[in-house]
XYZ file of C-alpha atoms in Angstrom:
683
model
C 190.352 118.956 22.683
C 187.734 121.653 22.013
C 188.598 123.147 18.628
C 185.305 124.949 17.943
C 183.575 126.104 21.141
C 182.322 129.668 21.531
C 184.407 130.862 24.478
C 185.830 129.129 27.538
C 184.854 129.959 31.154
C 187.423 130.811 33.796
C 186.336 127.768 35.814
C 187.327 125.325 33.068
C 190.990 124.792 34.104
C 189.849 123.602 37.540
C 187.203 121.331 36.028
C 189.753 119.842 33.612
C 192.323 119.258 36.339
C 189.632 117.716 38.524
C 188.914 115.210 35.749
C 192.581 114.276 35.370
C 193.097 116.393 32.240
C 196.304 118.456 32.196
C 196.229 119.934 28.680
C 193.847 122.046 26.609
C 193.680 122.807 22.885
C 191.444 124.981 20.739
C 191.657 126.959 17.504
C 188.604 129.117 18.107
C 190.238 132.026 19.954
C 191.709 133.193 16.650
C 188.242 134.082 15.389
C 188.520 137.333 17.347
C 186.718 140.213 15.682
C 189.117 142.879 16.938
C 191.875 141.844 19.347
C 194.256 139.064 18.244
C 194.728 136.577 21.035
C 198.309 137.183 22.212
C 199.528 133.714 23.218
C 199.656 130.411 21.359
C 201.350 128.151 23.917
C 200.829 129.185 27.540
C 199.682 128.269 31.015
C 195.991 128.920 31.582
C 194.936 129.645 35.177
C 191.350 129.354 36.341
C 189.413 130.987 39.159
C 190.479 128.314 41.666
C 194.183 128.719 40.839
C 194.413 125.515 38.790
C 196.629 125.641 35.711
C 196.579 123.638 32.503
C 198.968 123.732 29.569
C 197.067 125.424 26.747
C 197.794 125.496 23.012
C 195.888 127.750 20.605
C 197.717 127.595 17.269
C 196.932 130.269 14.691
C 196.116 128.207 11.598
C 194.936 129.304 8.182
C 192.069 126.788 8.065
C 191.637 126.349 11.811
C 190.743 122.682 12.472
C 190.298 121.741 8.780
C 193.961 122.027 7.827
C 195.702 120.750 4.698
C 199.484 120.311 5.169
C 200.378 122.256 2.042
C 203.477 124.464 1.998
C 201.238 127.534 2.221
C 199.362 126.374 5.327
C 202.460 124.997 7.039
C 204.311 128.287 6.522
C 201.274 130.218 7.811
C 201.156 128.092 10.993
C 204.858 128.568 11.689
C 204.996 132.286 10.893
C 201.981 133.027 13.133
C 203.249 131.001 16.081
C 204.326 133.425 18.824
C 206.067 131.025 21.195
C 208.581 129.565 18.729
C 211.508 131.015 20.721
C 210.311 129.212 23.878
C 209.318 125.942 22.216
C 210.071 125.254 18.528
C 207.019 123.200 17.505
C 203.397 124.019 16.793
C 200.490 121.574 16.569
C 198.896 121.392 13.109
C 195.663 119.330 12.954
C 194.764 118.341 9.411
C 191.952 116.505 7.671
C 188.281 117.157 7.094
C 187.061 118.116 10.564
C 183.787 119.715 9.458
C 181.539 117.188 7.765
C 183.332 114.071 8.952
C 186.260 112.130 7.582
C 189.967 112.436 8.234
C 193.060 113.038 6.088
C 193.034 112.177 2.397
C 195.851 110.355 0.578
C 196.896 113.701 -0.900
C 197.190 115.244 2.576
C 199.267 112.332 3.805
C 201.594 112.721 0.833
C 202.001 116.430 1.573
C 202.728 115.623 5.235
C 205.366 113.041 4.292
C 207.163 115.464 1.961
C 207.032 118.232 4.584
C 209.322 116.204 6.854
C 212.368 117.536 4.979
C 211.562 119.923 2.174
C 213.542 123.114 1.445
C 211.523 126.275 2.059
C 208.888 124.510 4.149
C 208.919 124.279 7.957
C 210.089 120.827 8.989
C 207.145 118.667 10.074
C 206.704 115.357 11.846
C 203.594 113.347 12.597
C 202.431 112.313 16.037
C 199.546 112.436 18.473
C 198.376 115.500 20.309
C 199.156 113.846 23.647
C 202.749 113.274 22.525
C 202.998 116.962 21.623
C 201.930 118.080 25.098
C 204.177 115.485 26.739
C 207.129 116.832 24.765
C 206.337 120.414 25.749
C 206.188 119.471 29.414
C 209.441 117.503 29.189
C 211.148 120.507 27.621
C 209.857 122.775 30.446
C 209.919 125.997 28.398
C 209.291 129.396 29.955
C 205.755 130.192 28.807
C 203.366 133.107 29.398
C 200.461 132.871 31.849
C 196.842 133.782 31.014
C 194.510 134.243 33.995
C 190.737 134.098 33.653
C 188.245 133.432 30.905
C 189.073 132.959 27.237
C 186.457 135.315 25.808
C 185.566 134.826 22.163
C 184.941 138.109 20.340
C 182.188 136.703 18.152
C 179.177 134.341 18.318
C 177.748 136.330 21.233
C 174.219 135.687 20.015
C 174.494 132.021 20.975
C 173.975 132.985 24.627
C 170.335 133.720 23.706
C 169.253 132.212 20.352
C 166.594 129.490 20.649
C 165.618 130.486 24.172
C 163.409 127.431 24.618
C 166.409 125.087 24.423
C 168.250 127.125 27.049
C 165.242 126.943 29.387
C 164.800 123.200 28.916
C 168.512 122.663 29.492
C 168.558 124.669 32.738
C 165.427 123.006 34.071
C 166.559 119.483 33.241
C 170.051 119.960 34.668
C 168.477 120.932 37.969
C 165.680 118.374 37.825
C 168.178 115.566 37.283
C 170.266 116.903 40.160
C 167.222 116.840 42.437
C 166.219 113.355 41.263
C 169.696 112.039 42.073
C 169.761 113.594 45.541
C 166.274 112.558 46.588
C 166.576 109.158 44.932
C 169.816 108.472 46.804
C 168.220 109.527 50.085
C 165.195 107.303 49.478
C 167.508 104.352 48.850
C 169.416 105.157 52.032
C 166.141 104.847 53.935
C 165.364 101.458 52.467
C 163.293 102.279 49.400
C 163.411 99.798 46.521
C 163.858 102.607 44.016
C 165.461 102.142 40.613
C 167.618 105.118 39.552
C 168.695 103.498 36.275
C 166.494 105.834 34.209
C 168.698 108.785 35.176
C 171.745 107.479 33.316
C 170.276 107.636 29.777
C 168.528 110.888 30.692
C 171.882 112.477 31.605
C 173.477 111.075 28.448
C 170.704 112.554 26.320
C 170.957 115.937 28.065
C 174.708 116.055 27.490
C 174.193 115.209 23.818
C 171.781 118.148 23.582
C 174.512 120.458 24.941
C 176.655 119.600 21.914
C 177.709 122.191 19.352
C 175.532 123.524 17.645
C 172.424 122.381 19.567
C 172.488 124.276 22.859
C 173.989 127.440 21.276
C 170.855 127.716 19.121
C 172.788 127.615 15.845
C 171.363 124.398 14.375
C 168.636 123.879 11.789
C 164.971 123.765 12.755
C 164.626 119.979 12.651
C 167.204 119.709 15.433
C 165.008 121.752 17.780
C 161.863 119.811 16.999
C 163.700 116.617 17.952
C 165.407 118.268 20.938
C 162.049 119.385 22.355
C 160.867 115.771 22.327
C 164.120 114.630 23.922
C 163.903 117.262 26.655
C 160.313 116.209 27.405
C 161.474 112.599 27.841
C 164.381 113.707 30.051
C 162.039 115.742 32.247
C 159.563 112.870 32.520
C 162.299 110.421 33.527
C 163.822 112.769 36.100
C 160.486 113.842 37.544
C 159.334 110.224 37.750
C 162.367 109.208 39.821
C 162.226 112.324 41.974
C 158.527 112.047 42.735
C 158.804 108.350 43.610
C 161.667 109.209 45.934
C 159.719 112.024 47.596
C 156.658 109.818 48.068
C 158.839 107.125 49.598
C 160.435 109.580 52.021
C 157.046 111.106 52.839
C 155.667 107.676 53.716
C 158.343 107.319 56.403
C 157.204 110.467 58.211
C 155.052 109.623 61.184
C 154.053 113.182 62.086
C 150.539 114.257 61.066
C 149.959 117.039 58.555
C 148.383 118.060 55.271
C 151.382 119.161 53.224
C 155.030 118.135 53.143
C 157.627 120.489 51.639
C 161.008 119.237 50.402
C 164.176 121.309 49.997
C 167.117 119.860 48.016
C 169.453 122.795 48.717
C 172.140 122.551 51.380
C 170.889 125.353 53.638
C 167.691 126.000 55.551
C 165.725 128.470 53.504
C 162.969 130.980 54.137
C 161.265 131.074 50.770
C 157.901 131.110 49.054
C 156.477 127.644 48.438
C 153.782 126.764 45.925
C 151.849 123.494 46.082
C 148.633 121.962 44.831
C 145.779 122.300 47.290
C 145.286 118.945 49.036
C 142.118 117.145 47.993
C 139.122 118.301 49.988
C 140.809 121.448 51.292
C 138.324 124.281 51.922
C 139.758 127.491 50.459
C 136.692 129.632 51.091
C 138.277 131.746 53.834
C 141.676 132.892 55.088
C 144.102 130.008 55.491
C 147.164 129.486 57.615
C 149.786 126.784 57.736
C 151.106 125.348 60.967
C 154.778 124.339 61.000
C 156.163 121.418 63.067
C 157.293 123.853 65.771
C 153.767 125.263 66.072
C 154.488 128.558 64.297
C 151.897 129.829 61.857
C 152.255 131.440 58.449
C 149.515 132.749 56.136
C 148.424 130.895 53.041
C 147.167 132.401 49.791
C 145.258 130.654 47.031
C 146.554 131.635 43.590
C 145.589 130.530 40.110
C 148.247 128.615 38.175
C 149.154 128.949 34.495
C 146.679 126.180 33.598
C 143.876 127.714 35.665
C 144.311 125.387 38.634
C 144.089 126.641 42.221
C 147.361 126.400 44.126
C 148.438 127.227 47.658
C 151.191 129.816 48.163
C 152.900 130.371 51.509
C 156.236 131.382 52.994
C 158.114 128.435 54.453
C 160.074 130.149 57.197
C 162.757 127.486 57.690
C 162.656 124.589 55.231
C 165.461 122.304 56.506
C 168.627 121.801 54.454
C 168.372 118.770 52.131
C 165.258 117.837 54.052
C 161.577 118.433 54.604
C 158.933 119.902 56.876
C 155.305 118.893 57.364
C 152.624 121.593 57.565
C 149.036 121.486 58.664
C 146.468 123.613 56.823
C 143.632 125.266 58.721
C 141.310 128.228 58.563
C 142.682 131.347 60.212
C 140.619 132.982 62.936
C 141.004 136.323 61.144
C 142.571 137.753 58.037
C 146.326 137.845 58.716
C 148.230 141.092 59.001
C 150.773 141.737 56.245
C 152.849 144.520 54.736
C 151.608 144.299 51.142
C 149.879 147.194 49.368
C 149.196 147.257 45.635
C 147.557 149.402 42.972
C 147.941 149.655 39.217
C 150.897 152.004 39.598
C 152.520 150.929 42.871
C 153.554 147.930 44.944
C 154.844 147.989 48.491
C 155.916 145.580 51.215
C 158.072 145.697 54.342
C 161.209 145.812 52.159
C 160.462 147.973 49.100
C 158.267 150.690 47.646
C 157.940 150.436 43.865
C 156.265 152.827 41.416
C 155.440 152.102 37.765
C 155.068 154.460 34.828
C 152.293 154.286 32.241
C 154.204 151.674 30.202
C 154.743 149.352 33.171
C 158.423 150.150 33.718
C 159.777 151.006 37.163
C 160.142 154.738 37.682
C 161.082 154.452 41.359
C 162.327 151.659 43.608
C 163.037 152.541 47.243
C 164.748 150.118 49.616
C 163.187 150.733 53.036
C 165.732 148.600 54.884
C 168.650 150.773 53.814
C 166.886 154.054 53.154
C 168.091 154.468 49.597
C 166.901 154.740 46.030
C 167.802 151.654 44.024
C 167.381 152.842 40.445
C 168.433 155.968 38.636
C 165.905 158.805 38.687
C 166.353 159.765 35.025
C 165.810 156.349 33.380
C 163.118 153.706 33.880
C 164.141 150.304 35.239
C 162.920 146.970 33.962
C 162.850 148.870 30.684
C 161.982 146.282 28.031
C 164.017 147.450 25.054
C 163.635 146.388 21.424
C 166.482 146.667 18.912
C 167.145 145.831 15.307
C 169.154 142.571 15.277
C 170.654 142.068 11.841
C 170.390 141.291 9.014
C 173.538 139.368 9.837
C 175.757 136.736 8.315
C 175.587 133.745 10.665
C 172.591 135.410 12.312
C 171.994 132.752 14.983
C 175.597 133.091 16.086
C 176.209 136.828 16.103
C 175.110 140.084 17.705
C 176.848 143.253 16.543
C 177.852 146.177 18.743
C 175.774 148.495 16.549
C 172.408 147.101 17.681
C 171.746 150.045 20.037
C 171.642 152.502 17.128
C 168.341 151.030 15.928
C 165.766 150.952 18.725
C 162.035 150.265 18.321
C 159.068 151.380 20.425
C 156.315 149.210 21.836
C 152.783 150.095 20.894
C 151.660 152.875 23.253
C 149.276 152.178 26.088
C 150.382 149.166 28.099
C 147.597 147.402 30.003
C 148.224 147.248 33.762
C 145.994 145.470 36.282
C 146.239 144.197 39.836
C 146.236 140.372 39.942
C 147.114 139.533 43.579
C 146.663 141.434 46.849
C 148.223 139.249 49.555
C 148.671 138.215 52.300
C 151.663 136.241 50.966
C 152.216 137.993 47.649
C 150.906 140.968 45.699
C 151.291 141.644 42.021
C 150.349 143.562 38.926
C 150.194 142.297 35.369
C 151.598 144.384 32.525
C 150.645 143.553 28.936
C 152.619 145.112 26.069
C 152.426 144.634 22.313
C 154.842 145.104 19.449
C 153.608 144.358 15.928
C 152.437 140.720 16.089
C 154.029 139.955 19.460
C 152.478 140.063 22.919
C 154.325 140.208 26.247
C 152.589 139.552 29.562
C 154.575 140.142 32.747
C 153.582 139.718 36.385
C 155.551 141.971 38.757
C 155.406 140.296 42.168
C 156.329 141.364 45.716
C 156.278 139.060 48.743
C 155.398 139.883 52.315
C 158.373 137.969 53.737
C 160.809 137.374 50.845
C 163.036 140.381 49.925
C 162.999 139.728 46.187
C 161.089 141.266 43.267
C 160.015 138.744 40.622
C 159.186 139.384 36.971
C 157.269 136.336 35.747
C 157.091 136.706 31.988
C 155.219 135.038 29.141
C 155.772 136.110 25.548
C 154.157 135.191 22.251
C 157.124 136.182 20.094
C 156.618 136.699 16.342
C 159.502 138.975 15.410
C 162.381 138.456 12.987
C 165.674 140.318 13.374
C 164.582 141.883 16.673
C 166.445 141.752 19.981
C 164.699 142.106 23.381
C 166.545 143.187 26.535
C 165.518 144.170 30.069
C 167.529 147.193 31.262
C 168.194 148.175 34.885
C 169.912 151.548 35.445
C 170.984 151.221 39.082
C 171.949 154.147 41.304
C 175.295 152.448 41.934
C 178.805 153.405 40.904
C 181.153 150.485 40.273
C 184.024 149.832 37.888
C 183.285 146.105 37.731
C 180.206 143.905 37.637
C 180.179 140.257 38.726
C 178.651 137.377 36.772
C 178.040 133.790 37.807
C 179.796 131.118 35.755
C 180.007 127.360 36.299
C 181.053 126.764 39.942
C 182.012 130.378 40.590
C 181.966 133.958 39.372
C 184.014 136.431 37.334
C 184.287 140.199 37.341
C 184.077 142.212 34.136
C 184.530 145.981 33.690
C 181.567 148.323 33.475
C 183.615 150.719 31.348
C 184.958 150.362 27.815
C 188.364 152.024 28.007
C 190.274 149.559 25.853
C 189.496 147.623 22.713
C 189.368 144.435 24.819
C 186.670 145.938 27.037
C 184.795 147.387 24.071
C 184.604 143.909 22.555
C 182.715 142.627 25.618
C 179.485 144.379 24.722
C 177.642 141.073 25.276
C 178.880 138.519 27.795
C 177.841 135.152 29.165
C 176.597 134.528 32.685
C 174.488 131.946 34.446
C 171.921 132.440 37.213
C 172.888 135.941 38.324
C 174.783 139.135 37.660
C 175.533 141.808 40.234
C 176.475 145.470 40.427
C 177.738 146.611 43.855
C 179.552 149.494 45.457
C 180.866 149.622 49.022
C 177.995 148.762 51.326
C 175.224 148.157 48.796
C 174.376 146.387 45.561
C 171.711 144.801 43.380
C 171.694 141.374 41.759
C 169.650 140.381 38.729
C 168.647 136.713 38.972
C 167.133 134.550 36.228
C 165.838 131.027 35.679
C 166.978 130.351 32.091
C 168.936 133.243 30.508
C 172.656 133.473 29.671
C 173.310 136.775 27.855
C 174.078 140.084 29.601
C 175.655 143.452 28.998
C 176.796 146.134 31.409
C 177.865 149.708 30.689
C 178.307 152.223 33.467
C 175.494 151.707 35.947
C 173.147 149.985 33.464
C 172.940 146.194 33.680
C 170.884 144.444 31.012
C 169.628 140.893 30.631
C 169.081 139.647 27.069
C 165.701 137.928 26.779
C 164.908 136.998 23.162
C 166.133 137.164 19.587
C 164.496 136.455 16.230
C 167.114 135.097 13.826
C 166.507 133.621 10.376
C 169.674 131.620 9.658
C 170.051 128.653 9.804
C 166.511 128.270 11.215
C 164.003 130.766 9.754
C 161.574 129.975 12.611
C 164.018 130.341 15.516
C 162.321 131.576 18.724
C 158.913 131.955 17.089
C 156.075 131.206 19.498
C 155.515 130.930 23.235
C 158.204 131.628 25.847
C 158.060 131.642 29.635
C 160.811 132.845 31.940
C 161.362 134.579 35.246
C 163.974 137.068 36.336
C 164.197 138.896 39.634
C 165.795 141.817 41.452
C 167.666 141.259 44.697
C 168.757 144.542 46.350
C 171.116 143.796 49.211
C 173.557 145.246 51.723
C 177.264 144.830 51.023
C 178.431 143.081 47.881
C 176.997 139.925 46.302
C 178.716 137.769 48.908
C 177.172 139.572 51.873
C 173.855 139.709 50.038
C 173.880 135.904 49.642
C 173.198 136.242 45.931
C 174.422 132.715 45.209
C 171.846 131.196 47.540
C 169.008 133.413 46.376
C 169.731 132.518 42.727
C 169.773 128.811 43.544
C 166.423 129.259 45.292
C 164.847 130.968 42.291
C 166.009 128.079 40.092
C 165.260 125.213 42.504
C 161.842 125.867 44.049
C 160.597 124.061 47.124
C 158.530 121.003 46.218
C 155.217 120.645 48.060
C 153.226 117.401 48.108
C 150.078 116.321 49.947
C 151.119 114.559 53.144
C 149.976 110.971 53.545
C 149.626 109.193 56.896
C 153.020 107.590 57.360
C 154.079 104.497 59.218
C 157.686 105.523 59.780
C 159.548 107.116 62.618
C 160.762 110.284 60.887
C 159.773 113.515 62.705
C 157.735 116.432 61.375
C 160.883 118.162 60.075
C 164.369 116.845 59.381
C 167.575 117.578 57.494
C 169.077 114.497 55.824
C 172.408 116.097 54.898
C 173.976 119.093 56.589
C 176.826 121.209 55.245
C 178.651 123.558 57.619
C 181.195 125.899 56.091
C 181.737 127.799 52.826
C 180.324 125.241 50.404
C 177.331 124.527 48.184
C 176.214 120.908 47.788
C 175.969 120.319 44.061
C 175.685 116.530 43.710
C 174.700 113.446 45.666
C 174.420 110.312 43.535
C 175.243 106.617 43.482
C 178.816 105.974 42.363
C 179.166 104.872 38.750
C 180.786 101.597 39.826
C 178.131 100.984 42.496
C 180.574 101.473 45.361
C 179.077 104.063 47.712
C 177.784 107.548 47.030
C 179.442 110.432 45.218
C 179.169 113.805 46.978
C 180.322 116.961 45.177
C 180.556 120.478 46.638
C 182.073 123.788 45.566
C 183.172 127.050 47.160
C 181.011 129.830 45.638
C 182.505 133.112 46.925
C 186.212 133.108 46.170
C 187.136 132.425 49.797
C 188.273 129.379 51.709
C 187.674 127.471 54.897
C 186.893 124.164 56.514
C 183.732 122.273 55.608
C 181.955 119.594 57.592
C 179.391 117.332 55.908
C 176.965 115.242 57.941
C 175.387 112.302 56.112
C 172.136 110.455 56.937
C 173.862 107.430 58.495
C 177.116 106.495 60.177
C 180.020 106.402 57.738
C 182.290 103.468 57.009
C 184.658 105.666 54.986
C 185.047 108.877 53.008
C 187.583 109.144 50.201
C 188.685 112.154 48.170
C 188.331 111.311 44.488
C 188.580 113.217 41.255
C 185.534 114.258 39.252
C 185.545 111.031 37.230
C 185.365 109.071 40.487
C 188.920 107.762 40.726
C 189.860 107.406 44.405
C 192.811 109.417 45.697
C 193.058 109.938 49.492
C 191.112 108.573 52.456
C 189.665 111.029 54.982
C 189.140 110.585 58.689
C 185.456 110.089 59.452
C 183.708 110.902 62.714
C 180.468 109.025 63.083
C 178.203 110.313 60.327
C 180.486 113.211 59.301
C 183.663 114.039 57.409
C 185.656 117.276 57.274
C 187.861 118.823 54.607
C 189.423 122.121 53.530
C 188.096 124.071 50.574
C 189.916 126.855 48.757
C 188.671 129.676 46.553
C 186.137 128.465 43.950
C 187.365 124.895 44.368
C 185.183 121.943 43.334
C 185.740 118.791 45.401
C 184.357 115.284 44.951
C 184.143 112.487 47.537
C 183.129 108.847 47.670
C 181.316 108.013 50.898
C 180.297 104.601 52.161
C 177.642 104.330 54.866
C 176.867 101.526 57.276
């Protein structure tokens, strides 16, 4: 029952079915700006093939109906499926502002039961309506894919700070649950109770109109305090769990690096320098297998010295201990940097005088990545309004009114290797200042754009544009537990209406054999037209909050050129890695028997581990995984200890079917974009 939500992802039918929900109702899809939604009672199919019975009645007052003859006639006359099923659902009462039906409304409803000239009406619950439809088994149309709302597109971006806090806390709570559960499994007396109210608070802050950015200013002042408390609670549990696990490691070392993702990753790790570490010369880190990797001291955002290095194989849902020592000589590396160019073993990148990319060459595949006639990472400013419901809406006319940055961007080299090299670009527009670090790694084939903005603009939209040298009729965007394709052309009115679309951690443009993904750590608005993919960064709306988005912002997005399409390029994993960094802690002399590197949970097969947590009823652990690529296959999960049992359950933890367990492992089949949940009990 979601009457007023701003669009519905194509993964929602599978999520609903997984929670035991068979039916779906909204009114919002009739707010379309251009294309009337064609079906009112239909089957809705999601990306995993799940179907729910969906009802979207076309009502004069949407969810605030009054059962007057006028509104009842409007509902009946605008109901398209009356020949298949002769009833339409008519919610009435004061939905906005609280309260239910008035005595007058109830009197109207009673008279409408049998009144000449008025559609016959009866009262009942929404569940009874759906039960009656199912019992009648009418022949209904099928809608496949997302329910895109042709309005309120600005809510993907407005109040960017709330989007960033939401993304970070979702992932921080996930990590706290996983590591806290593992610490308990290894005997730690760790209380995870603080995570329950933190999750409840985070979910409240996702409520309409908070997360969309369309609330009043007081809401965001309170939400910032709430998000700080959520982060403190989650980080407190996670860090206690990591310290407990670290204390069980008997292997010597200076630094221990934890990875909560379900694959071994070769990624850049950033950690505080251990106390007493001498950073006066070249450093190297020694992995448990004796291999060595260079270290680089970098200065953090608060001016603190931190150690950066490439962890070549951080174990899946596990850890590795590293020793830190002085290198005999400065390490060899592939990085070269100047104010107008950056280069490593993967890419050669050239900047123009304004700090945009004028050339990006992929050495691995011998091809130009971006178009030769347009700059890439082009930070574009547009007029955004004035607009009725400004926080909610972006209009398709915004491109007609572009603004220029002040001429003369400042560009300076900030890092030279051996792990990472970078330049800093500073740009100004009126009272706003943007500072962006463009970073290349010696061993990680990703280009990062670490951005800080002091934003002071009203009615201005900021986008980052990437004109790729790629020809494709569709682009792919991550959504919850999967991905959807959307056209890069605007042939029809339906395609023209999608001039701004929602996505999560990545979007990708690929042709046969090659593609590029744009990753991000807290953004949700995109547009694509032809070969140009853009990420929406900031807005400056004045209604209902005149101060929306004013002030400091920090965010990172990245380019991931790859062979093949986004599946072959492992875009899903690389986007997870950008959002869930490795956690490095000083190693303490342990008394336990754990080795220098270990994987607590291993996942073999086409699945991403999304959740490990104590069951809500205290009976075992809940393990949730999903298929990320639109394929299928068999998955094997190995747990930290021998299993007593593994049971398939739904997403609200109701047991369904027992699985055969083999020692510490269980196996199951996973279909395209499917989310599966299990209850496991360990000895």
